[in-house]
Short mmCIF file of C-alpha atoms in Angstrom, two decimals:
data_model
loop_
_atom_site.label_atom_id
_atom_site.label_comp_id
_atom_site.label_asym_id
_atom_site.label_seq_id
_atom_site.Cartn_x
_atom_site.Cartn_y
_atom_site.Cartn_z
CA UNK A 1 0.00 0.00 0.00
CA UNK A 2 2.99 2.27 0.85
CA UNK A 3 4.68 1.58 -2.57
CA UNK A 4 1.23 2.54 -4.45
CA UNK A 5 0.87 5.36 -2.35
CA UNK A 6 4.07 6.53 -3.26
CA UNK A 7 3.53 6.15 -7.04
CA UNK A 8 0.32 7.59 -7.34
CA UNK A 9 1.95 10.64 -5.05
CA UNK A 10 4.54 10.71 -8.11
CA UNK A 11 2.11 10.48 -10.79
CA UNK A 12 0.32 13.46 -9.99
CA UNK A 13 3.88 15.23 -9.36
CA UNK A 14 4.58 14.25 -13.14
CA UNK A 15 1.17 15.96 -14.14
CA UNK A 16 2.00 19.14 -12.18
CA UNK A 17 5.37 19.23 -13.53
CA UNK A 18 3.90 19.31 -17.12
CA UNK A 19 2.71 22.52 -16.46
CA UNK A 20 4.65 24.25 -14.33
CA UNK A 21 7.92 26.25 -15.92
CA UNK A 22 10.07 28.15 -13.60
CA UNK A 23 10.13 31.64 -13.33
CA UNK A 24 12.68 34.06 -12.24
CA UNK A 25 12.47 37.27 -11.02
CA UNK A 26 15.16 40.21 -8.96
CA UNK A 27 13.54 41.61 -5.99
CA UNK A 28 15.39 44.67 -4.90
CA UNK A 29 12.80 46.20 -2.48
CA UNK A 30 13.35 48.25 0.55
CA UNK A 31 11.55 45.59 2.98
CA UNK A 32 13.64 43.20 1.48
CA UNK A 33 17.28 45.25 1.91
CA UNK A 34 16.08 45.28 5.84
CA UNK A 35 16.10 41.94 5.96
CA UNK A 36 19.63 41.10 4.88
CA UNK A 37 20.73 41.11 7.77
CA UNK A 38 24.37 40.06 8.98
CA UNK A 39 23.37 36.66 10.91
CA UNK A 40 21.59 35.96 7.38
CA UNK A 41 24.68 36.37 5.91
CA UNK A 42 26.19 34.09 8.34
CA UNK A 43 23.51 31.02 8.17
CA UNK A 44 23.78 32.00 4.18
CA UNK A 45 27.67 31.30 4.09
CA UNK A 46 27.79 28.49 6.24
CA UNK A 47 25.21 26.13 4.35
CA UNK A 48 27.13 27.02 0.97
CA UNK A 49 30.49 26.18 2.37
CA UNK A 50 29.30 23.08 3.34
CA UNK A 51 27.56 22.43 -0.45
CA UNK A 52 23.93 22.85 0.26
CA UNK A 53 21.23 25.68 -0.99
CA UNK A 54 19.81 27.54 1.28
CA UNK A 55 16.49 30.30 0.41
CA UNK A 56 13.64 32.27 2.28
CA UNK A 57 10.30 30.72 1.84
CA UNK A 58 6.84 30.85 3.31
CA UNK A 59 5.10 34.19 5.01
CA UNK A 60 8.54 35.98 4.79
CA UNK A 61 8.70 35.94 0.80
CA UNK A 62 4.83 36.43 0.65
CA UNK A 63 5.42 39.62 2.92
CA UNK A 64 8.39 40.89 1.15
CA UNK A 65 6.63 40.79 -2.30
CA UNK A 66 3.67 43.10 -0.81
CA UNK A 67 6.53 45.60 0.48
CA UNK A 68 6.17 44.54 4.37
CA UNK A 69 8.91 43.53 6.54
CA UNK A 70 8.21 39.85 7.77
CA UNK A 71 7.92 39.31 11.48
CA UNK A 72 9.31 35.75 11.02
CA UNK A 73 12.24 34.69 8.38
CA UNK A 74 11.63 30.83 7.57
CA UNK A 75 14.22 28.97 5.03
CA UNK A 76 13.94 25.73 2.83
CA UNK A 77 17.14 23.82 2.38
CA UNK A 78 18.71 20.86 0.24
CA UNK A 79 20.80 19.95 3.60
CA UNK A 80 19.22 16.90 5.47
CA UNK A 81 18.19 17.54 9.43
CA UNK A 82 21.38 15.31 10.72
CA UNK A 83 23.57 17.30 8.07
CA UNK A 84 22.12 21.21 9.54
CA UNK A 85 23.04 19.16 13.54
CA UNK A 86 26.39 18.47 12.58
CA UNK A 87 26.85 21.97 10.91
CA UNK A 88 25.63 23.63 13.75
CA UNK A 89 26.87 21.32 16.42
CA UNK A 90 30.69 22.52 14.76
CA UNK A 91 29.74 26.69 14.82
CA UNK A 92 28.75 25.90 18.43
CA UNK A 93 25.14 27.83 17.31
CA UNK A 94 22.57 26.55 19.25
CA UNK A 95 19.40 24.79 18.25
CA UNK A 96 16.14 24.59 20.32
CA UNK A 97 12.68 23.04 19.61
CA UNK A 98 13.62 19.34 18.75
CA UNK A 99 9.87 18.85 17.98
CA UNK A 100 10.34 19.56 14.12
CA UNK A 101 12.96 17.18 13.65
CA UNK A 102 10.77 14.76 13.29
CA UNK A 103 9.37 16.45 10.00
CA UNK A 104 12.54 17.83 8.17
CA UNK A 105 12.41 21.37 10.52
CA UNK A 106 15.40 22.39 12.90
CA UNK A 107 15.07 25.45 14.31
CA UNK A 108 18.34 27.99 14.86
CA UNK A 109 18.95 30.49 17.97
CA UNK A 110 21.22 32.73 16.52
CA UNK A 111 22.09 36.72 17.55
CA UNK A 112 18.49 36.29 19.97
CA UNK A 113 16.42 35.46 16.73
CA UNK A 114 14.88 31.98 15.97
CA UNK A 115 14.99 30.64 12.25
CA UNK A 116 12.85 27.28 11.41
CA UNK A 117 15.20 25.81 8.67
CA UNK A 118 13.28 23.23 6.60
CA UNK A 119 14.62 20.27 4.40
CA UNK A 120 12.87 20.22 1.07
CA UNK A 121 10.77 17.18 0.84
CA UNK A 122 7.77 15.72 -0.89
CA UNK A 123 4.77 13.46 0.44
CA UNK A 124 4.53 10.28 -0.46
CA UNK A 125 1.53 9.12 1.85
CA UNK A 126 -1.17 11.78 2.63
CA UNK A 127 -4.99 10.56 4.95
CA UNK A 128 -6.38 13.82 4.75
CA UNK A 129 -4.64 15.40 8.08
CA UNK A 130 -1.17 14.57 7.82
CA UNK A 131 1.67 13.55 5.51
CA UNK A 132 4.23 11.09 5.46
CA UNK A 133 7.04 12.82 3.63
CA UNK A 134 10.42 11.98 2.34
CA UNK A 135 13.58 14.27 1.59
CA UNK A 136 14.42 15.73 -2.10
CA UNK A 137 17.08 18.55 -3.14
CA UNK A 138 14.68 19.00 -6.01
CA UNK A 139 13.82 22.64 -5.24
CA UNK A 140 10.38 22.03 -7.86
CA UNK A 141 9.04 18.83 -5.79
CA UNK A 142 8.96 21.23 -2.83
CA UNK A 143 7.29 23.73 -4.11
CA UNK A 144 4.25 20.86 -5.63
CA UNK A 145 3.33 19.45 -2.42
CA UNK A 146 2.30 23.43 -0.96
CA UNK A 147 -1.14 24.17 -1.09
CA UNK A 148 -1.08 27.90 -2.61
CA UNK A 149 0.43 29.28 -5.44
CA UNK A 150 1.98 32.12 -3.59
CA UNK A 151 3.69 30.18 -0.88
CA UNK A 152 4.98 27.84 -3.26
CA UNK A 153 7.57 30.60 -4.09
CA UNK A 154 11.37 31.01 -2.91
CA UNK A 155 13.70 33.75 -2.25
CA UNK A 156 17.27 33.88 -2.86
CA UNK A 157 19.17 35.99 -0.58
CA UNK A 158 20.39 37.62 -3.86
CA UNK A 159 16.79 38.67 -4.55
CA UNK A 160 16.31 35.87 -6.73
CA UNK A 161 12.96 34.99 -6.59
CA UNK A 162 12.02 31.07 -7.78
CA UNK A 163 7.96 30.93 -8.90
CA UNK A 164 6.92 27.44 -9.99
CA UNK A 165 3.07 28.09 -10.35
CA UNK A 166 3.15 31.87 -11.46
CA UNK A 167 2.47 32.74 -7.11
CA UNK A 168 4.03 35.94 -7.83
CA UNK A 169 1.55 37.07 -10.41
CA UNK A 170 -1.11 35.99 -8.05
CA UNK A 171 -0.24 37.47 -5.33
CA UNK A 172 -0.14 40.73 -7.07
CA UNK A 173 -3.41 40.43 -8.81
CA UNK A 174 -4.88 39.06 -5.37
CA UNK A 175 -6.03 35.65 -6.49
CA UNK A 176 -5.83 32.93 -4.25
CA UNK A 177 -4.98 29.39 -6.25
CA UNK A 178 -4.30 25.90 -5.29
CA UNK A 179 -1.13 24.27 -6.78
CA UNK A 180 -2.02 22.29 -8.99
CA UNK A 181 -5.48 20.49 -8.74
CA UNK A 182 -7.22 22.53 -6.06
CA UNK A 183 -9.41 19.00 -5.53
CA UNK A 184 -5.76 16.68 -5.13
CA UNK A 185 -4.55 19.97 -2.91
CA UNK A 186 -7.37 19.88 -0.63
CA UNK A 187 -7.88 16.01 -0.01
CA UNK A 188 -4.03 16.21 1.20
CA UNK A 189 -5.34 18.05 4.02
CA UNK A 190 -8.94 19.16 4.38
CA UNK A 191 -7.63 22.06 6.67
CA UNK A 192 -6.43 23.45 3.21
CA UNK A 193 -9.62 24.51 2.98
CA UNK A 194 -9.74 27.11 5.68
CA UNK A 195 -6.03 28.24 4.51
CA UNK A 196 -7.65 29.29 1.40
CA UNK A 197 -9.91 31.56 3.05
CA UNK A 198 -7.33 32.93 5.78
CA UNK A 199 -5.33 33.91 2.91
CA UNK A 200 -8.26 34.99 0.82
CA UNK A 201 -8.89 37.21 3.41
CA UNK A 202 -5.28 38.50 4.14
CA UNK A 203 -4.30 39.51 0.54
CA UNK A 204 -7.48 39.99 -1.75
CA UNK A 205 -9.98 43.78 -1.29
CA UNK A 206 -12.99 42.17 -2.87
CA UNK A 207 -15.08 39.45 -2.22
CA UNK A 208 -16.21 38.61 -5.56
CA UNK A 209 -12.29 37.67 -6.64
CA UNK A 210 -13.19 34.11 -5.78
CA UNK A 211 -12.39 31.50 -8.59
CA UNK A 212 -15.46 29.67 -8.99
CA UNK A 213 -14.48 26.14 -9.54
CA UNK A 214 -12.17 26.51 -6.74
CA UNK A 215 -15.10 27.01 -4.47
CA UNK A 216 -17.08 23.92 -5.87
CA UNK A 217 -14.12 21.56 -5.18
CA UNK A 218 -14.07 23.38 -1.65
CA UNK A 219 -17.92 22.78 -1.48
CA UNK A 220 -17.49 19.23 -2.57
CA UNK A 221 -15.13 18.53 -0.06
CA UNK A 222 -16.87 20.21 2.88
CA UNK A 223 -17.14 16.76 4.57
CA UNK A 224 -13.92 16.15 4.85
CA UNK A 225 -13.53 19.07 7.82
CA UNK A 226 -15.23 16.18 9.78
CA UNK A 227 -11.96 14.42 10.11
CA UNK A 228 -9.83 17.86 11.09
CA UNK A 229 -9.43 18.12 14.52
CA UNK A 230 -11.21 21.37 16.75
CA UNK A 231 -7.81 23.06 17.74
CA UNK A 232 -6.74 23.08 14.19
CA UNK A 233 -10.20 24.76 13.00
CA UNK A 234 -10.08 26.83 15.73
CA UNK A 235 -6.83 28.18 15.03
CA UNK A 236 -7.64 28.91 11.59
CA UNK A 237 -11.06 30.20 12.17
CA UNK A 238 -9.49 33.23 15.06
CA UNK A 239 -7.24 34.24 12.29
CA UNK A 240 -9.93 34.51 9.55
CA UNK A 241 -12.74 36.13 11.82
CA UNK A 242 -9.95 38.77 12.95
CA UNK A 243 -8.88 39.15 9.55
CA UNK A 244 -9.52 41.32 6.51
CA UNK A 245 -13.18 41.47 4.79
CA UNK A 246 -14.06 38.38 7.38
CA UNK A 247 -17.86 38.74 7.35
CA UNK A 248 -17.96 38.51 3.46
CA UNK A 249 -15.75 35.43 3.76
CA UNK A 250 -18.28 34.19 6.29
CA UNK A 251 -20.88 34.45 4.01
CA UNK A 252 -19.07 32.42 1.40
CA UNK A 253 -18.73 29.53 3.89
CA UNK A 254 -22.30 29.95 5.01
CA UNK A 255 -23.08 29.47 1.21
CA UNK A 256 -21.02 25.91 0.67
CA UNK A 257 -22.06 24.92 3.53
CA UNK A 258 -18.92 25.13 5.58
CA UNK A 259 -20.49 26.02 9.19
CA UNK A 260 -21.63 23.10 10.50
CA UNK A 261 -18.40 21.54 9.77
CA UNK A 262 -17.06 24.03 12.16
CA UNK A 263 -19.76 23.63 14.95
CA UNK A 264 -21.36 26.72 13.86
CA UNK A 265 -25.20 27.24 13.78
CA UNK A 266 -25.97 26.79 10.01
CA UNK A 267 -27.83 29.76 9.83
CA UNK A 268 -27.17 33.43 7.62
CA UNK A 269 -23.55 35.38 9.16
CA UNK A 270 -25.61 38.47 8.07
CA UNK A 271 -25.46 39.74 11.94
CA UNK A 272 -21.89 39.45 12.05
CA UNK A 273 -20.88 42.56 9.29
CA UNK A 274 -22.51 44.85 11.83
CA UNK A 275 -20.40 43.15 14.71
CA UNK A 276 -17.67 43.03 12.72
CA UNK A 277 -17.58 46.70 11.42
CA UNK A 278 -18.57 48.33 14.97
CA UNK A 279 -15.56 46.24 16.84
CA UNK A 280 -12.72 45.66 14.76
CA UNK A 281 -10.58 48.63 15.65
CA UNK A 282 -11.12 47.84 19.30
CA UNK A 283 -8.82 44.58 18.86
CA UNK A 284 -11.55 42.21 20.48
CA UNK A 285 -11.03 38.70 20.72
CA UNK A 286 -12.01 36.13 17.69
CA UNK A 287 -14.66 35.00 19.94
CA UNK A 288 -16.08 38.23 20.63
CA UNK A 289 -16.59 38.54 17.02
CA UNK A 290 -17.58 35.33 16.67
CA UNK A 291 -20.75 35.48 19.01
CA UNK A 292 -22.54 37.47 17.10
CA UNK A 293 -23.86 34.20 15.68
CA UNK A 294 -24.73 32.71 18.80
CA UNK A 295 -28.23 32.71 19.96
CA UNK A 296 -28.46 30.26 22.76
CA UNK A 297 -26.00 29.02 25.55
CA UNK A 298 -26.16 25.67 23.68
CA UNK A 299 -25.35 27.15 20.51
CA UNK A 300 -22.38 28.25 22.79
CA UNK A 301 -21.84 24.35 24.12
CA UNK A 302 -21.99 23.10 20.39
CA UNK A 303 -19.06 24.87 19.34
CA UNK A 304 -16.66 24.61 22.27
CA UNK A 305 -17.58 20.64 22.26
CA UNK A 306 -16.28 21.08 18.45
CA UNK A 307 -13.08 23.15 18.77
CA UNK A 308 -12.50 23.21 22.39
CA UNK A 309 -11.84 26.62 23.08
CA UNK A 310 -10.52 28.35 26.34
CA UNK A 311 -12.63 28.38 29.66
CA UNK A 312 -12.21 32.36 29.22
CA UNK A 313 -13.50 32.27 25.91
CA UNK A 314 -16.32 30.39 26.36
CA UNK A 315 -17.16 32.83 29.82
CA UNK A 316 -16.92 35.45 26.75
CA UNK A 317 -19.04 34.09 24.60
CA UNK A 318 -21.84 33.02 27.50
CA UNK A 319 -22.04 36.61 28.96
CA UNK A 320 -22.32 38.04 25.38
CA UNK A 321 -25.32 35.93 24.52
CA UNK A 322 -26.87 36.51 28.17
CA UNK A 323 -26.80 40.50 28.01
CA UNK A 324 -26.41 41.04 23.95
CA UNK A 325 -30.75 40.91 23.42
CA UNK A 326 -30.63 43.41 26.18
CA UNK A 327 -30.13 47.30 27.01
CA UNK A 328 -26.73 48.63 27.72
CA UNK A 329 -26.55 48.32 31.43
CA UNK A 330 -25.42 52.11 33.22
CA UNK A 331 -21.38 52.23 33.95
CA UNK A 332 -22.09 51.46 38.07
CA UNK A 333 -23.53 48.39 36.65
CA UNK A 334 -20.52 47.33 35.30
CA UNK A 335 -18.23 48.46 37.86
CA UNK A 336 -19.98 46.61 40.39
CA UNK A 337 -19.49 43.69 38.06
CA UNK A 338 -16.07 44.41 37.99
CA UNK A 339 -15.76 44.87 41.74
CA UNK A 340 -17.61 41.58 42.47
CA UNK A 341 -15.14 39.71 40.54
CA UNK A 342 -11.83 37.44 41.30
CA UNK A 343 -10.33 38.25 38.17
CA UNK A 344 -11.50 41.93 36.78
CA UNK A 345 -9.22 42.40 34.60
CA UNK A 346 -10.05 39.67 32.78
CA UNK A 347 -13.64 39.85 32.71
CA UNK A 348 -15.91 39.21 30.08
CA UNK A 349 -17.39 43.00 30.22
CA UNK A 350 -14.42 44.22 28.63
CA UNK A 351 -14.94 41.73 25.55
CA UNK A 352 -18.73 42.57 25.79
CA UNK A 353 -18.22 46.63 25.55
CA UNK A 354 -16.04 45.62 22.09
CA UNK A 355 -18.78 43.67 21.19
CA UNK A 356 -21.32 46.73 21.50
CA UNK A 357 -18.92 49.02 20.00
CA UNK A 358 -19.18 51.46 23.25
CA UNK A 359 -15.48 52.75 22.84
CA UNK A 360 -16.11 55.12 25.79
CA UNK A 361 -17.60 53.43 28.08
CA UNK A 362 -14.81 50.45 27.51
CA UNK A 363 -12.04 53.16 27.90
CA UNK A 364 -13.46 54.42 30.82
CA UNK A 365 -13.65 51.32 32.48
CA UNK A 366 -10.19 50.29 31.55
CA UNK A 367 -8.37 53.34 32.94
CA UNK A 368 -10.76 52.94 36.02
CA UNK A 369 -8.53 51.47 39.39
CA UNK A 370 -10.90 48.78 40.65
CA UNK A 371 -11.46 49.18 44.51
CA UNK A 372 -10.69 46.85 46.82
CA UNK A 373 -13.85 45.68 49.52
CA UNK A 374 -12.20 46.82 52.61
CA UNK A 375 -13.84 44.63 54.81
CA UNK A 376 -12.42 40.72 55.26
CA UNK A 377 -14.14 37.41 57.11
CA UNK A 378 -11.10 37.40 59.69
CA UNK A 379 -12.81 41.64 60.90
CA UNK A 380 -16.25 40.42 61.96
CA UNK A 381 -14.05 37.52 64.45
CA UNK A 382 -14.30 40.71 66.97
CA UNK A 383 -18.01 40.19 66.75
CA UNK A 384 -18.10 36.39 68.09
CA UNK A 385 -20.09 35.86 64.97
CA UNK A 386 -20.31 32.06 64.72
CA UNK A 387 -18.98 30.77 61.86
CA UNK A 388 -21.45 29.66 59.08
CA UNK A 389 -23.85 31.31 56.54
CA UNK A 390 -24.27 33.92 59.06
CA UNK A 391 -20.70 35.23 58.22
CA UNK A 392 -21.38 35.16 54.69
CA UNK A 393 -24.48 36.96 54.64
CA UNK A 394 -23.42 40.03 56.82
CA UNK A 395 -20.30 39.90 54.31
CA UNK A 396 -22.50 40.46 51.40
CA UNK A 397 -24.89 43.25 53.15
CA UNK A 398 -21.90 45.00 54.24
CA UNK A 399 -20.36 44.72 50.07
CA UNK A 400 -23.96 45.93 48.89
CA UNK A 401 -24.16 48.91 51.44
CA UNK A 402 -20.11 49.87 50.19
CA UNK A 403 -21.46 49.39 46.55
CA UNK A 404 -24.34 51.59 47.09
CA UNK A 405 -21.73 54.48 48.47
CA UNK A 406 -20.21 54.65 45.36
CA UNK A 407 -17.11 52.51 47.07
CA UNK A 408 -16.75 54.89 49.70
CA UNK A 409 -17.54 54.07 52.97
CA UNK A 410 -14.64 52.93 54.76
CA UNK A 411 -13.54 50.15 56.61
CA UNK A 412 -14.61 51.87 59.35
CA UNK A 413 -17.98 52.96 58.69
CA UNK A 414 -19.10 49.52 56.91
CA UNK A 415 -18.17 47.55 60.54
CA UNK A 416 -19.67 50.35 62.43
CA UNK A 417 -22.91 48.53 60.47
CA UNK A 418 -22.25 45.33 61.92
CA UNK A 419 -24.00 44.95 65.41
CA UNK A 420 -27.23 46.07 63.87
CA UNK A 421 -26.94 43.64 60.95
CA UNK A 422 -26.44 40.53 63.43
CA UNK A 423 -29.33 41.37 65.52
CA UNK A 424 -31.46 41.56 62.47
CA UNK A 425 -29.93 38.23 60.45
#
């Protein structure tokens, strides 16, 4: 089964290969002059002293060709992991994150920068998830097993820049484009799916720049999300709500179908532009966002039993749907919330304001310094209060009464209280 696997794998390389003729381009840009760094240099010279190529790849060329300066710089290599160990191991550099090895990825520590260094490689077995891959120095086999045209592309550190599958040209004119068969691509791993919409999303203005078969092999293929696990959805998902043009990309899903697959109620996004539109700038949370299609608190259960989200974000998403269908409550409301709470400044009124698009009232409430209840269990021991509910309900008259005074009777005043409030409890 392997050995067929590996054929048919090859096959369909030798029907990509058919059509794809390499193109070379210089880049020269300012963003890319930044990058060139010294270290780069260094990790540059090294790998061609010892006989191997060495060029950018990934987000870093896809952020240099749109004229931004990458956050991460990620390289594809002909060396073999064992070969970049023993290179390393000599240049006493160090190397952290043994977790890629496994896959073809070692990861450098050099000058207090991190840089994932990846063996070029090809699958031979794919289920849908994951890959089985082996190694190749053939620079073209690397680029056929990536799902998009535009990060199927490499960079020099020259400025030579290495396009397979016309990415470049993509990029530029926003289109988003499997390699290859976009219905091979996305059987490889269903997740591929999601990718195309993240990156939809990050490089394309318009909505209507989709390439329509594209989205029929997507809708055909729907199903397949079944077998993707919830982190992996989720992770996708926060980028693409948080994203560019997100609720139009929503609606797209919504009309193959995608939702459910996700754990989503399969009903219109419509709700979410005005969500979307009102909050954005405020740098809410994806889930914040994301309630605005959440009716119920099961709708709520549904979705974190799909992608198992965070105990905070689900306490997000809960206390949007409780007070969303509401009024805005006054600002004492929500400092008593605040007051009330263990953890304030991680409440979910702060998400909630974002989610209402009430700017002021969240800024206000941010720059506001919580008070502290003066009043503690261990002060009402002078009363020979028994210990027992009584205790706790004199503690929560006495936090009502301090509410109710604005937070400023003192510690004082609110035991002065006491003596009448056990002879009435």
């Amino acid at each position: 089964i392997l050995l067929l696997n590996r054929v048919c794998m090859q096959l369909k390389a030798i029907c990509i290969r058919r059509f794809a003729s390499l193109m070379i381009r210089k880049i020269d840009s300012e963003s890319f002059k930044t990058i060139i760094t010294p270290t780069l240099r260094r990790i540059e010279t090294e790998f061609v002293n010892d006989g191997h190529e060495i060029r950018l790849c990934g987000g870093a060329v896809r952020d240099l060709l749109q004229e931004k300066v990458p956050k991460d710089i990620d390289f594809a290599t002909t060396a073999l992991p064992e070969e970049m160990l023993e290179m390393f191991k000599k240049k006493s550099w160090r190397i952290i994150n043994a977790n890629g090895l496994s896959h073809g990825t070692v990861t450098l520590r050099l000058d207090d920068e991190n840089f994932e260094i990846t063996t070029l490689r090809i699958d031979v077995v794919t289920d849908g998830r994951r890959a089985a891959v082996e190694y190749t120095k053939d620079w073209k086999l690397d680029a056929e097993r990536r799902d998009l045209t535009f990060n199927s592309l490499f960079l020099g550190l020259d400025g030579t820049l290495y396009d397979y599958f016309d990415g470049y040209s993509d990029l530029i004119n926003q289109r988003v484009r499997f390699v290859g068969d976009a219905n091979t691509r996305i059987q490889e791993d269903y997740l591929r799916i999601l990718r195309y919409f993240r990156f939809f999303g990050r490089i394309c203005t318009d909505n209507d720049n989709h390439d329509k078969p594209t989205l029929e092999c997507i809708r055909a293929n729907a199903s397949g999300l079944e077998r993707i696990s919830g982190e992996r959805i989720w992770s996708e998902l926060r980028l693409i709500i948080l994203g560019n043009i997100s609720p139009h990309l929503f609606d797209t899903m919504h009309q193959l179908g995608l939702l459910p697959y996700f754990g989503l109620p399969n009903r219109n996004p419509e709700c979410l532009h005005d969500v979307y539109n009102r909050c954005i700038h405020l740098k809410p949370m994806a889930v914040t966002v994301l309630s605005a299609l959440f009716e119920t608190e099961d709708e709520v259960a549904a979705f974190e039993k799909r992608v198992k989200f965070s105990r905070n974000e689900r306490l997000v998403a809960l206390f949007i749907v409780e007070k969303k269908a509401g009024e805005l409550a006054s600002k004492k409301t929500y400092q008593d919330i605040l007051v009330d709470s263990k953890d304030a400044k991680n409440h979910p009124v702060f998400e909630f304001l974002k989610f209402m698009g009430n700017e002021e009232l969240l800024n206000e409430l941010i720059a506001w310094q919580i008070p502290k209840f003066p009043v503690s269990g261990y002060d009402l021991k002078a009363f020979n209060i028994p210990p027992g509910r009584q205790v706790g309900r004199i503690m929560n008259q006495l936090r009502e009464s301090w509410k109710q005074s604005n937070y400023l009777l003192s510690k004082e005043e609110l035991l002065g209280k006491v003596s009448a409030l056990v002879e009435t409890s």
